[in-house]
Amino acid sequence: LRGAALLHGVRGRPAVDLEAAVRAAMGLAVLAEDLGDLIAEIDVNPLIALPDAAVVVDALIVPGARD
């Protein structure tokens, strides 16, 4: 990632919990897989990575087309 240095801590800021950020992303992947065609899109903005957690602040889930 272009901004990877920010995740490791710069300018006196602590590193973020990369495992928490990965767990959040993987959780969304599992949700999308479980719900399959019921979801057309998931938009997470922002996901805030902190030193001890990752928090999804806002998310938009667009339902899939109904048959």
XYZ file of N, CA, C and O in Angstrom:
268
model
N 0.836 -1.193 0.000
C 0.000 0.000 0.000
C 0.868 1.239 0.000
O 1.897 1.283 0.679
N 0.411 2.224 -0.694
C 1.164 3.473 -0.768
C 1.307 4.126 0.607
O 2.328 4.690 0.929
N 0.272 4.035 1.447
C 0.300 4.651 2.767
C 0.680 3.697 3.885
O 0.397 3.963 5.051
N 1.340 2.595 3.573
C 1.657 1.573 4.573
C 2.467 2.113 5.735
O 2.300 1.676 6.871
N 3.321 3.084 5.491
C 4.139 3.644 6.575
C 3.260 4.219 7.681
O 3.613 4.156 8.859
N 2.107 4.752 7.315
C 1.189 5.320 8.311
C 0.677 4.251 9.265
O 0.405 4.526 10.425
N 0.539 3.027 8.782
C 0.046 1.935 9.614
C 1.070 1.503 10.656
O 0.725 0.960 11.693
N 2.334 1.737 10.354
C 3.410 1.310 11.243
C 3.808 2.389 12.249
O 4.698 2.175 13.061
N 3.148 3.536 12.171
C 3.416 4.620 13.110
C 4.444 5.590 12.563
O 5.570 5.218 12.281
N 4.048 6.825 12.394
C 4.944 7.886 11.927
C 4.623 9.159 12.688
O 3.545 9.299 13.270
N 5.575 10.074 12.679
C 5.388 11.399 13.298
C 4.910 11.301 14.737
O 4.018 12.028 15.163
N 5.460 10.356 15.481
C 5.120 10.222 16.887
C 3.829 9.478 17.178
O 3.449 9.318 18.328
N 3.145 9.028 16.143
C 1.895 8.286 16.337
C 2.206 6.798 16.472
O 3.114 6.292 15.822
N 1.428 6.095 17.281
C 1.679 4.656 17.449
C 1.234 3.864 16.216
O 0.403 4.320 15.430
N 1.787 2.684 16.082
C 1.359 1.767 15.022
C -0.078 1.326 15.292
O -0.542 1.343 16.429
N -0.757 0.949 14.244
C -2.137 0.476 14.389
C -2.153 -1.039 14.562
O -1.170 -1.729 14.282
N -3.285 -1.540 15.009
C -3.475 -2.981 15.183
C -3.826 -3.576 13.820
O -4.991 -3.621 13.419
N -2.796 -4.012 13.101
C -3.012 -4.556 11.756
C -3.882 -5.805 11.788
O -4.700 -6.013 10.886
N -3.731 -6.626 12.808
C -4.554 -7.834 12.908
C -6.026 -7.481 13.039
O -6.889 -8.154 12.463
N -6.338 -6.431 13.773
C -7.735 -6.002 13.914
C -8.278 -5.511 12.577
O -9.426 -5.796 12.218
N -7.475 -4.780 11.823
C -7.914 -4.296 10.513
C -8.139 -5.473 9.562
O -9.130 -5.500 8.815
N -7.267 -6.465 9.610
C -7.427 -7.654 8.768
C -8.675 -8.430 9.191
O -9.444 -8.894 8.335
N -8.900 -8.566 10.506
C -10.107 -9.271 10.977
C -11.374 -8.555 10.491
O -12.342 -9.211 10.095
N -11.368 -7.229 10.501
C -12.533 -6.474 10.015
C -12.764 -6.745 8.531
O -13.898 -7.006 8.101
N -11.701 -6.720 7.746
C -11.827 -6.979 6.305
C -12.279 -8.410 6.044
O -13.148 -8.658 5.197
N -11.714 -9.342 6.778
C -12.094 -10.740 6.599
C -13.537 -10.971 7.050
O -14.254 -11.776 6.454
N -13.969 -10.286 8.095
C -15.359 -10.390 8.540
C -16.319 -9.922 7.461
O -17.370 -10.539 7.230
N -15.957 -8.834 6.776
C -16.792 -8.372 5.662
C -16.802 -9.384 4.526
O -17.835 -9.602 3.887
N -15.670 -10.012 4.275
C -15.599 -11.026 3.224
C -16.488 -12.219 3.561
O -17.205 -12.737 2.693
N -16.471 -12.643 4.815
C -17.318 -13.764 5.245
C -18.790 -13.384 5.115
O -19.613 -14.178 4.638
N -19.131 -12.160 5.530
C -20.514 -11.690 5.394
C -20.956 -11.725 3.935
O -22.031 -12.234 3.608
N -20.110 -11.205 3.050
C -20.447 -11.180 1.621
C -20.596 -12.594 1.067
O -21.507 -12.867 0.280
N -19.721 -13.492 1.494
C -19.817 -14.876 1.024
C -21.085 -15.551 1.550
O -21.790 -16.235 0.809
N -21.381 -15.341 2.820
C -22.569 -15.954 3.414
C -23.863 -15.461 2.777
O -24.792 -16.230 2.585
N -23.907 -14.172 2.458
C -25.140 -13.598 1.912
C -25.202 -13.662 0.394
O -26.265 -13.428 -0.185
N -24.082 -13.962 -0.237
C -24.046 -14.173 -1.680
C -24.719 -13.086 -2.480
O -24.418 -11.903 -2.332
N -25.665 -13.486 -3.320
C -26.340 -12.554 -4.226
C -27.301 -11.602 -3.522
O -27.853 -10.710 -4.161
N -27.512 -11.783 -2.238
C -28.371 -10.847 -1.508
C -27.707 -9.486 -1.368
O -28.372 -8.488 -1.100
N -26.380 -9.433 -1.538
C -25.638 -8.168 -1.446
C -25.006 -7.874 -2.802
O -24.291 -8.702 -3.358
N -25.255 -6.672 -3.314
C -24.622 -6.248 -4.562
C -23.304 -5.536 -4.286
O -22.326 -5.720 -5.005
N -23.293 -4.701 -3.223
C -22.098 -3.917 -2.903
C -22.022 -3.676 -1.405
O -23.048 -3.578 -0.736
N -20.795 -3.537 -0.913
C -20.543 -3.075 0.449
C -19.494 -1.981 0.352
O -18.432 -2.175 -0.238
N -19.804 -0.817 0.905
C -18.870 0.304 0.915
C -18.609 0.675 2.369
O -19.543 1.021 3.095
N -17.372 0.557 2.803
C -16.975 0.930 4.163
C -16.101 2.169 4.047
O -15.065 2.148 3.385
N -16.526 3.247 4.701
C -15.759 4.481 4.629
C -16.146 5.383 5.791
O -17.259 5.900 5.800
N -15.299 5.548 6.734
C -13.971 4.967 6.851
C -13.929 3.776 7.786
O -14.825 3.563 8.596
N -12.879 3.029 7.662
C -12.489 2.046 8.658
C -11.309 2.691 9.375
O -10.312 3.024 8.735
N -11.455 2.935 10.656
C -10.396 3.585 11.419
C -9.591 2.521 12.145
O -10.134 1.768 12.951
N -8.309 2.458 11.825
C -7.406 1.530 12.485
C -6.726 2.264 13.633
O -6.109 3.308 13.438
N -6.870 1.719 14.821
C -6.317 2.298 16.042
C -5.236 1.376 16.592
O -5.089 0.249 16.114
N -4.498 1.799 17.606
C -3.463 0.935 18.173
C -4.003 -0.366 18.770
O -3.273 -1.350 18.852
N -5.280 -0.375 19.158
C -5.813 -1.569 19.817
C -7.134 -2.057 19.233
O -7.798 -2.896 19.828
N -7.515 -1.564 18.065
C -8.793 -1.963 17.465
C -8.891 -1.416 16.045
O -8.078 -0.601 15.620
N -9.923 -1.879 15.345
C -10.305 -1.310 14.054
C -11.807 -1.111 14.110
O -12.544 -1.997 14.534
N -12.267 0.062 13.696
C -13.676 0.420 13.834
C -14.224 0.873 12.487
O -13.653 1.762 11.847
N -15.321 0.258 12.066
C -16.031 0.728 10.882
C -16.954 1.847 11.345
O -17.836 1.631 12.179
N -16.740 3.047 10.833
C -17.519 4.200 11.253
C -18.810 4.305 10.457
O -19.856 4.647 11.004
N -18.746 4.003 9.181
C -19.930 4.105 8.337
C -19.835 3.033 7.260
O -18.755 2.748 6.750
N -20.970 2.450 6.937
C -21.001 1.433 5.881
C -22.304 1.549 5.103
O -23.341 1.892 5.666
N -22.213 1.290 3.832
C -23.386 1.243 2.967
C -23.436 -0.162 2.373
O -22.458 -0.624 1.782
N -24.565 -0.826 2.562
C -24.754 -2.155 1.977
C -25.893 -2.044 0.971
O -27.013 -1.673 1.321
N -25.582 -2.335 -0.292
C -26.570 -2.265 -1.358
C -27.093 -3.671 -1.597
O -26.318 -4.587 -1.892
N -28.417 -3.853 -1.444
C -28.968 -5.180 -1.656
C -28.842 -5.619 -3.112
O -28.847 -4.795 -4.022
N -28.741 -6.921 -3.309
C -28.696 -7.471 -4.648
C -30.075 -7.464 -5.284
O -31.088 -7.246 -4.609
N -30.094 -7.683 -6.578
C -31.355 -7.709 -7.314
C -32.175 -8.925 -6.861
O -31.647 -10.007 -6.665
N -33.455 -8.698 -6.712
C -34.349 -9.800 -6.351
C -34.852 -10.458 -7.623
O -35.150 -9.803 -8.603
N -34.960 -11.760 -7.578
C -35.467 -12.502 -8.755
C -36.968 -12.483 -8.798
O -37.693 -12.307 -7.939
